[in-house]
Tab-separated table of N, CA and C in Angstrom:
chain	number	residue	atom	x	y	z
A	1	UNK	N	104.384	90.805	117.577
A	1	UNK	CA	103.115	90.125	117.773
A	1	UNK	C	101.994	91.122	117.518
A	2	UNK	N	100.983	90.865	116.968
A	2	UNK	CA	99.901	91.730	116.397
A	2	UNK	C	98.400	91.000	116.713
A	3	UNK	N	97.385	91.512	117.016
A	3	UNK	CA	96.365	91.239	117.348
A	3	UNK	C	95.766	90.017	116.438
A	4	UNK	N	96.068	90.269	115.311
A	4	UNK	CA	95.657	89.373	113.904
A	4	UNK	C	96.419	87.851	114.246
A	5	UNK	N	97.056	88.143	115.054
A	5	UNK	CA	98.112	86.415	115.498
A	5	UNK	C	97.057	85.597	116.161
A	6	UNK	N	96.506	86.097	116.644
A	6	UNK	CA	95.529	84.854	117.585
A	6	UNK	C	94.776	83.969	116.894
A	7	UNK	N	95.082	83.067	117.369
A	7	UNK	CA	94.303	81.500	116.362
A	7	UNK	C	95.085	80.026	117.253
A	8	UNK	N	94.651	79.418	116.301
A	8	UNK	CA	95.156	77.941	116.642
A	8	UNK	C	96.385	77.257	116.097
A	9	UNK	N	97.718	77.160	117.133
A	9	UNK	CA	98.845	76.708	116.436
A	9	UNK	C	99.149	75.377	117.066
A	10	UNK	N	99.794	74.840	115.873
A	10	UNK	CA	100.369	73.320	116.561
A	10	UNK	C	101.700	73.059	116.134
A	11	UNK	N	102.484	72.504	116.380
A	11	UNK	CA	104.298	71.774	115.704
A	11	UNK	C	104.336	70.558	115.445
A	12	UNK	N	104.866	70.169	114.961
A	12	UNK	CA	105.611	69.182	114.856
A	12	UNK	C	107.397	69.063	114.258
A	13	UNK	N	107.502	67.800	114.295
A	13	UNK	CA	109.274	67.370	114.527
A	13	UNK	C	109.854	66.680	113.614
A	14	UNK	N	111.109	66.503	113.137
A	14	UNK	CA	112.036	65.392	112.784
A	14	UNK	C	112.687	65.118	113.033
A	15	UNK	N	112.902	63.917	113.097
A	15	UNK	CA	113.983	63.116	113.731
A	15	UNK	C	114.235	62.374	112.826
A	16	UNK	N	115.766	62.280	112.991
A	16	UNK	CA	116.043	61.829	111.447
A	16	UNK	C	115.786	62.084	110.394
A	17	UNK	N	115.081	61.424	109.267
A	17	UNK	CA	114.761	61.691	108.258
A	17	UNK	C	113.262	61.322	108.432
A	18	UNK	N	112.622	61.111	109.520
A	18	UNK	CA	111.227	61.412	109.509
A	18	UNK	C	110.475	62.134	110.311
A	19	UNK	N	109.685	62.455	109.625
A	19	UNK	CA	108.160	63.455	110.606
A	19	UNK	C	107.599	63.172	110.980
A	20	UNK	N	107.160	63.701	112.150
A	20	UNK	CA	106.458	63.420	113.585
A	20	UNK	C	104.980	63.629	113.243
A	21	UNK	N	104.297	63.220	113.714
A	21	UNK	CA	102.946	63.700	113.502
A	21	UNK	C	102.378	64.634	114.111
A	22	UNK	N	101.348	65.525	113.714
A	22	UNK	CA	101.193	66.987	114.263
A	22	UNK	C	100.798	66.749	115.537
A	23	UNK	N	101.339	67.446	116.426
A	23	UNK	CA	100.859	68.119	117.621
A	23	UNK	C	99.491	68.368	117.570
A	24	UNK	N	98.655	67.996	118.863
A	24	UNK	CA	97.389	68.839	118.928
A	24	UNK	C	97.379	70.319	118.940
A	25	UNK	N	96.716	70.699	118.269
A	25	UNK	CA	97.049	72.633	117.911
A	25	UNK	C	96.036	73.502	119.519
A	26	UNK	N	96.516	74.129	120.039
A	26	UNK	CA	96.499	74.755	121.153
A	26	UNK	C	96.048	76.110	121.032
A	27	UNK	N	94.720	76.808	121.576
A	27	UNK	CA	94.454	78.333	120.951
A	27	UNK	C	95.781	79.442	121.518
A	28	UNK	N	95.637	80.493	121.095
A	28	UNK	CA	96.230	81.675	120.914
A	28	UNK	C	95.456	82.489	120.899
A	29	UNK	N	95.410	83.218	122.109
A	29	UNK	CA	94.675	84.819	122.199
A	29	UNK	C	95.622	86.121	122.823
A	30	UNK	N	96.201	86.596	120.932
A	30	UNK	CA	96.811	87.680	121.291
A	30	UNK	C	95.619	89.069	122.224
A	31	UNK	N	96.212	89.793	123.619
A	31	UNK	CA	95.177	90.405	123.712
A	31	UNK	C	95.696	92.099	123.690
A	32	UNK	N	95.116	92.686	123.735
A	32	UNK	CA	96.103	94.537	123.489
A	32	UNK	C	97.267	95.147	124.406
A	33	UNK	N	98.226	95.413	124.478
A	33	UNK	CA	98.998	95.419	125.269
A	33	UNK	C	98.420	97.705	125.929
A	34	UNK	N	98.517	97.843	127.114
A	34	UNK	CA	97.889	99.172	127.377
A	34	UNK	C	98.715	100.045	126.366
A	35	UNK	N	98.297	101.173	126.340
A	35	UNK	CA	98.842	102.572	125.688
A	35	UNK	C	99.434	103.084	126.804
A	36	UNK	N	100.788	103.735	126.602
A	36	UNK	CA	101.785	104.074	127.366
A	36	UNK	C	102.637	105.144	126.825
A	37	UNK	N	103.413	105.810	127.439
A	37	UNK	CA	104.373	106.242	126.861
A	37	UNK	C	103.833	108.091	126.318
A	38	UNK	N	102.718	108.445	126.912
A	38	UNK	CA	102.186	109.345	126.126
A	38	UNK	C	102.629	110.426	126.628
A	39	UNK	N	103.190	111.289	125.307
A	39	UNK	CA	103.270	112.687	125.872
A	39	UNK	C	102.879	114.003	125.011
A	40	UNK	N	102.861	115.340	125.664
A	40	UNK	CA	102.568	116.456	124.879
A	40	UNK	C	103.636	117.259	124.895
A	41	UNK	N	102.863	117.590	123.740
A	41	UNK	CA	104.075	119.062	123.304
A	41	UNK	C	103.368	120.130	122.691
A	42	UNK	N	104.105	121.609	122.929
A	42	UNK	CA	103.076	122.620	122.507
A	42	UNK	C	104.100	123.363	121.118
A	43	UNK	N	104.084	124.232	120.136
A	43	UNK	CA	104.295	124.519	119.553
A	43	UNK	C	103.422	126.443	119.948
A	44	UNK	N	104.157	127.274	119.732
A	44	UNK	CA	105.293	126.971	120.568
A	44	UNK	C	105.587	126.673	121.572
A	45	UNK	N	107.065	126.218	121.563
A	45	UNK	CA	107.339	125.394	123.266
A	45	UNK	C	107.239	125.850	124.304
A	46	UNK	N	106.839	127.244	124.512
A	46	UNK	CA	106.797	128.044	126.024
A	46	UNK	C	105.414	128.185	126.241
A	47	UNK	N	104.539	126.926	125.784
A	47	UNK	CA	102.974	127.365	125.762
A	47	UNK	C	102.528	128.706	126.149
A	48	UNK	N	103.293	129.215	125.682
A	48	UNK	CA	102.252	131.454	125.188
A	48	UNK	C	102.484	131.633	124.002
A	49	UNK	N	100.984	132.009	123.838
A	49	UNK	CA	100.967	132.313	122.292
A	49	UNK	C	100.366	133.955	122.803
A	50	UNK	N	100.308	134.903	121.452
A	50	UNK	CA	99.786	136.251	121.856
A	50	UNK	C	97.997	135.911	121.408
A	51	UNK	N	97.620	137.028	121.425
A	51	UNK	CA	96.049	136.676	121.166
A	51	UNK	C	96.279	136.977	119.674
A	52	UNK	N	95.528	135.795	118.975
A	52	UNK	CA	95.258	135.719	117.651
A	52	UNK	C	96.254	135.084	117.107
A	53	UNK	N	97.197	134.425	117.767
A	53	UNK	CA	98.458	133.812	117.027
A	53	UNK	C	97.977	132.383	116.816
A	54	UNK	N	98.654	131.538	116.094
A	54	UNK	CA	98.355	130.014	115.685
A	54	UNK	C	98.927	129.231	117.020
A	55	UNK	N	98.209	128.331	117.700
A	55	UNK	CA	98.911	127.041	119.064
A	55	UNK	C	98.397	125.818	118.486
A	56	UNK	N	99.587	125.146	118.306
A	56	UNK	CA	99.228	123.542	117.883
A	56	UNK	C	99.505	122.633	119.279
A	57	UNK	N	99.098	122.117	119.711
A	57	UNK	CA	99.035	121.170	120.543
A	57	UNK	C	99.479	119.922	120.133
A	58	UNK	N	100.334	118.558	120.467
A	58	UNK	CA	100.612	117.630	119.622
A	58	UNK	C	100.546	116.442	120.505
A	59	UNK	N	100.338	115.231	120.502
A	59	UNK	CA	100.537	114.036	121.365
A	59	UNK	C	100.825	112.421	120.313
A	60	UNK	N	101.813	112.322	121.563
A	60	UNK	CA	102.578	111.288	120.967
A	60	UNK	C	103.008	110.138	122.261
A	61	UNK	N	102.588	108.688	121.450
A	61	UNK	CA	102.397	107.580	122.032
A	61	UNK	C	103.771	106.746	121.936
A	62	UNK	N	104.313	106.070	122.748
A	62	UNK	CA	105.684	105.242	122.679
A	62	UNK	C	104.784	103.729	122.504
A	63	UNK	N	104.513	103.209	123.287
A	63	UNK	CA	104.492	101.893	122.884
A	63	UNK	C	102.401	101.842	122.584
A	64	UNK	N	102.143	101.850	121.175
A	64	UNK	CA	100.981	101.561	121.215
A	64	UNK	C	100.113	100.034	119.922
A	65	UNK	N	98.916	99.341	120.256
A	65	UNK	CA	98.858	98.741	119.971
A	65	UNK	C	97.606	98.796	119.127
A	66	UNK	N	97.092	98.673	118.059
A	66	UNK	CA	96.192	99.064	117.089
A	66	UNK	C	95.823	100.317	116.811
A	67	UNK	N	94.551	100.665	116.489
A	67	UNK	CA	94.786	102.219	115.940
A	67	UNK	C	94.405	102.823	117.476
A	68	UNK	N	94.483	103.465	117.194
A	68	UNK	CA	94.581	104.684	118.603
A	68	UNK	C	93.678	105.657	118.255
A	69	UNK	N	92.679	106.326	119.534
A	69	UNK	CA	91.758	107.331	118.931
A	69	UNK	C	91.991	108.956	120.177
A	70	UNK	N	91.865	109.573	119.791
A	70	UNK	CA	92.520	111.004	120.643
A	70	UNK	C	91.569	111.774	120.889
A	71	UNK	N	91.373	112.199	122.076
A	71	UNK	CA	90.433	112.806	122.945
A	71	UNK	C	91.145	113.820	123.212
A	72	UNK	N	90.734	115.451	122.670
A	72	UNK	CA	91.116	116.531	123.440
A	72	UNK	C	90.383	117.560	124.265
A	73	UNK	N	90.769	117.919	125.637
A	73	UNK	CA	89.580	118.293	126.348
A	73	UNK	C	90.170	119.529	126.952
A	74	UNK	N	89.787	120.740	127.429
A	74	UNK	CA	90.257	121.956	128.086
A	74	UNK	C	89.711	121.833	129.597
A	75	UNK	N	90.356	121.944	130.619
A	75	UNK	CA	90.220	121.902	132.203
A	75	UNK	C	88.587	123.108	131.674
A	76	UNK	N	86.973	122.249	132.553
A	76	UNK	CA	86.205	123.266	133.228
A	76	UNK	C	85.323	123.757	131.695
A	77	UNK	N	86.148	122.872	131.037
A	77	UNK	CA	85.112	123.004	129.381
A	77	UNK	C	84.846	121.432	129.209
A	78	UNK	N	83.391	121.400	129.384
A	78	UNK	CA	82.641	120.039	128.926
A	78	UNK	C	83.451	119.489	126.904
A	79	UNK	N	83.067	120.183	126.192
A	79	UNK	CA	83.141	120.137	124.951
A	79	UNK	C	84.421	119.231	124.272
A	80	UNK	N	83.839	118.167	123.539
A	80	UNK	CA	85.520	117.602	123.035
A	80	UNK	C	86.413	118.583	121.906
A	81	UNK	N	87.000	118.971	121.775
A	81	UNK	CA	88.050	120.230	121.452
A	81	UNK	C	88.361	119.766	119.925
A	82	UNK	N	88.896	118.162	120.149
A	82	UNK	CA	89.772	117.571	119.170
A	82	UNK	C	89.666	115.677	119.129
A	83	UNK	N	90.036	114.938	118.238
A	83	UNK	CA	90.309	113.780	118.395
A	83	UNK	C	91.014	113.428	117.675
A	84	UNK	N	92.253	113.771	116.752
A	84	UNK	CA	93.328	113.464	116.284
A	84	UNK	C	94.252	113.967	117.453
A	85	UNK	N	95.727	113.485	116.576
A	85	UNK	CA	97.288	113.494	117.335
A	85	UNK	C	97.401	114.532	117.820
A	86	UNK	N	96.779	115.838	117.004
A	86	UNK	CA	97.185	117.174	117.006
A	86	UNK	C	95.775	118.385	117.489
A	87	UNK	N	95.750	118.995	117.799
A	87	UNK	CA	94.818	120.035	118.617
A	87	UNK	C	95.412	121.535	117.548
A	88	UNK	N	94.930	122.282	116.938
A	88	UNK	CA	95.294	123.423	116.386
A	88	UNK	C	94.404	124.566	116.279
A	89	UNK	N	94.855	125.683	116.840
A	89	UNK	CA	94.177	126.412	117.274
A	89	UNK	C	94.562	127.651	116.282
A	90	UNK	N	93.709	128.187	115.256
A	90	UNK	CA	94.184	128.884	114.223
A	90	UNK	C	94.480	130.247	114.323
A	91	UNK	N	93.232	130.928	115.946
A	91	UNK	CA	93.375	132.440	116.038
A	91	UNK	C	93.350	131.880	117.492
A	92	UNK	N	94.062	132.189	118.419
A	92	UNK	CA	93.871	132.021	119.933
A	92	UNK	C	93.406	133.286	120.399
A	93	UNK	N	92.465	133.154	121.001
A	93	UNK	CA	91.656	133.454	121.968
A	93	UNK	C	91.548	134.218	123.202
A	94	UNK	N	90.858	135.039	123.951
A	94	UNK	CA	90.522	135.588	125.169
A	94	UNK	C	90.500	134.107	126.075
A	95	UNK	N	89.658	133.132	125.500
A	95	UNK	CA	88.863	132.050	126.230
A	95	UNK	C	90.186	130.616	126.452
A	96	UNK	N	90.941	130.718	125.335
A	96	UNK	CA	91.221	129.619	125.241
A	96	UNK	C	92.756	129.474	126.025
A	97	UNK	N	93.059	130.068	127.129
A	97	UNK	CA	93.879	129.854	127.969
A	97	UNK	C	93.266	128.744	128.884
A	98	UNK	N	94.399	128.015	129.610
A	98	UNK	CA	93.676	126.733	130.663
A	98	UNK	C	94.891	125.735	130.230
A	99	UNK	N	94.467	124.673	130.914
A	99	UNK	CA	94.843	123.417	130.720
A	99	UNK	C	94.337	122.432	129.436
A	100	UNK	N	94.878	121.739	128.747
A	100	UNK	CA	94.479	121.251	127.994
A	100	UNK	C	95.288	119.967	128.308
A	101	UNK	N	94.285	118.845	128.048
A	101	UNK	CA	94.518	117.380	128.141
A	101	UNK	C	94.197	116.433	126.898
A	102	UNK	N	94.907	115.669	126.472
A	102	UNK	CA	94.426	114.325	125.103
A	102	UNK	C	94.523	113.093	126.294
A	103	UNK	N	93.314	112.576	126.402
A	103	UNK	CA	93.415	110.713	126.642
A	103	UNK	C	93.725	110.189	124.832
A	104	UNK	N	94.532	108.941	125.351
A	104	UNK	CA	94.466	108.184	124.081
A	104	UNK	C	94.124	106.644	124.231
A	105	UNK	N	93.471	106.237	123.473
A	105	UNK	CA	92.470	104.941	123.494
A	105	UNK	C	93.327	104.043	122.388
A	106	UNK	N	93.220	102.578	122.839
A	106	UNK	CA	93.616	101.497	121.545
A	106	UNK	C	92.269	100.516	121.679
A	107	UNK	N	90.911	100.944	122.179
A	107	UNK	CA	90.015	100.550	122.670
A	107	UNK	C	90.087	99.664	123.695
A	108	UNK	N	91.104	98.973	124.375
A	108	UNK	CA	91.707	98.013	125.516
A	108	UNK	C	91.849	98.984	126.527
A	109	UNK	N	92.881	99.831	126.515
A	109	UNK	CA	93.019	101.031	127.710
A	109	UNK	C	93.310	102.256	127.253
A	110	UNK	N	93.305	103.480	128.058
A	110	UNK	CA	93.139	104.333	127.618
A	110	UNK	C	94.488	105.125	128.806
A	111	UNK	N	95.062	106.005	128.095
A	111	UNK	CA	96.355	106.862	129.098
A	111	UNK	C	96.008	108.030	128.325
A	112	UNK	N	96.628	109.044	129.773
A	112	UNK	CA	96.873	110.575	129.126
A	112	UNK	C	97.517	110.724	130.261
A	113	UNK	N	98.691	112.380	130.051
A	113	UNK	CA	99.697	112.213	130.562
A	113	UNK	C	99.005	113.784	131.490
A	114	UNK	N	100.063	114.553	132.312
A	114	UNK	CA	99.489	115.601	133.235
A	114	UNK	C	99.264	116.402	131.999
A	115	UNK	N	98.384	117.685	132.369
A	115	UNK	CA	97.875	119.159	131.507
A	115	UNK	C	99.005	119.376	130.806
A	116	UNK	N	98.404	120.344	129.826
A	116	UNK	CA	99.594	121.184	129.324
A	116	UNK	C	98.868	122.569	129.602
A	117	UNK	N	99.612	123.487	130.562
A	117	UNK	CA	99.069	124.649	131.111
A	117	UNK	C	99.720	125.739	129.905
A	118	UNK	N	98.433	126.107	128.819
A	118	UNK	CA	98.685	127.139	128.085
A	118	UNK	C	98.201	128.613	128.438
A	119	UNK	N	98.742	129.596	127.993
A	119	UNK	CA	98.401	130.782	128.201
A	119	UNK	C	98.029	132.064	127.014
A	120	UNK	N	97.407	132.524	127.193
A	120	UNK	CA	97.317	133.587	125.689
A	120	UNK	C	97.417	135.233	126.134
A	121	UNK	N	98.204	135.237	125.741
A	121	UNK	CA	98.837	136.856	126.300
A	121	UNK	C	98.183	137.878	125.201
């Protein structure tokens, strides 16, 4: 079922070898089912990277319903970081140890799953 389904449907029957006349057609309002299922992963997997090494951050949705938009945010830093699947961090940082969080939106509801507590050694 897809958002684009909602409209006006009606049936009808045969019996025998004849057809019924249509049914009064009845609306249909497909509506977004929530975003669920979300999780992170760090690359590498022991979230420590050394200082100046590459950290990709990644998030991934199980059951989601239209396009999806990605919010990435660091614990105690106002600033949005990222808004794709992926967060990539090309030279890591003095600064950029903390928590890092993605909400993900299908504009209906919005989930994000606990921190991912990274570190930069």
């Amino acid at each position: 079922l897809q958002l684009n389904h909602s409209g006006h449907y009606s049936c009808r029957g045969r019996v025998d070898s004849e057809m019924s006349p249509w049914a009064q057609s009845v609306p249909v309002t497909v509506t977004g089912y929530p975003v669920s299922g979300v999780s992170l992963s760090a690359q590498p997997p022991c979230r420590q990277v050394a200082l100046g090494d590459r950290l990709v951050l990644g998030s991934t949705v199980v059951v989601e319903t239209g396009p999806l938009s990605f919010s990435w945010h660091r614990e105690g830093l106002g600033a949005l970081l990222g808004t794709g699947p992926r967060l990539e961090l090309c030279h890591a940082g003095d600064n950029d140890s903390g928590q890092y969080r993605c909400q993900v939106s299908n504009g209906d509801s919005v989930a994000e799953r606990d921190p991912l507590n990274v570190t930069v050694l």
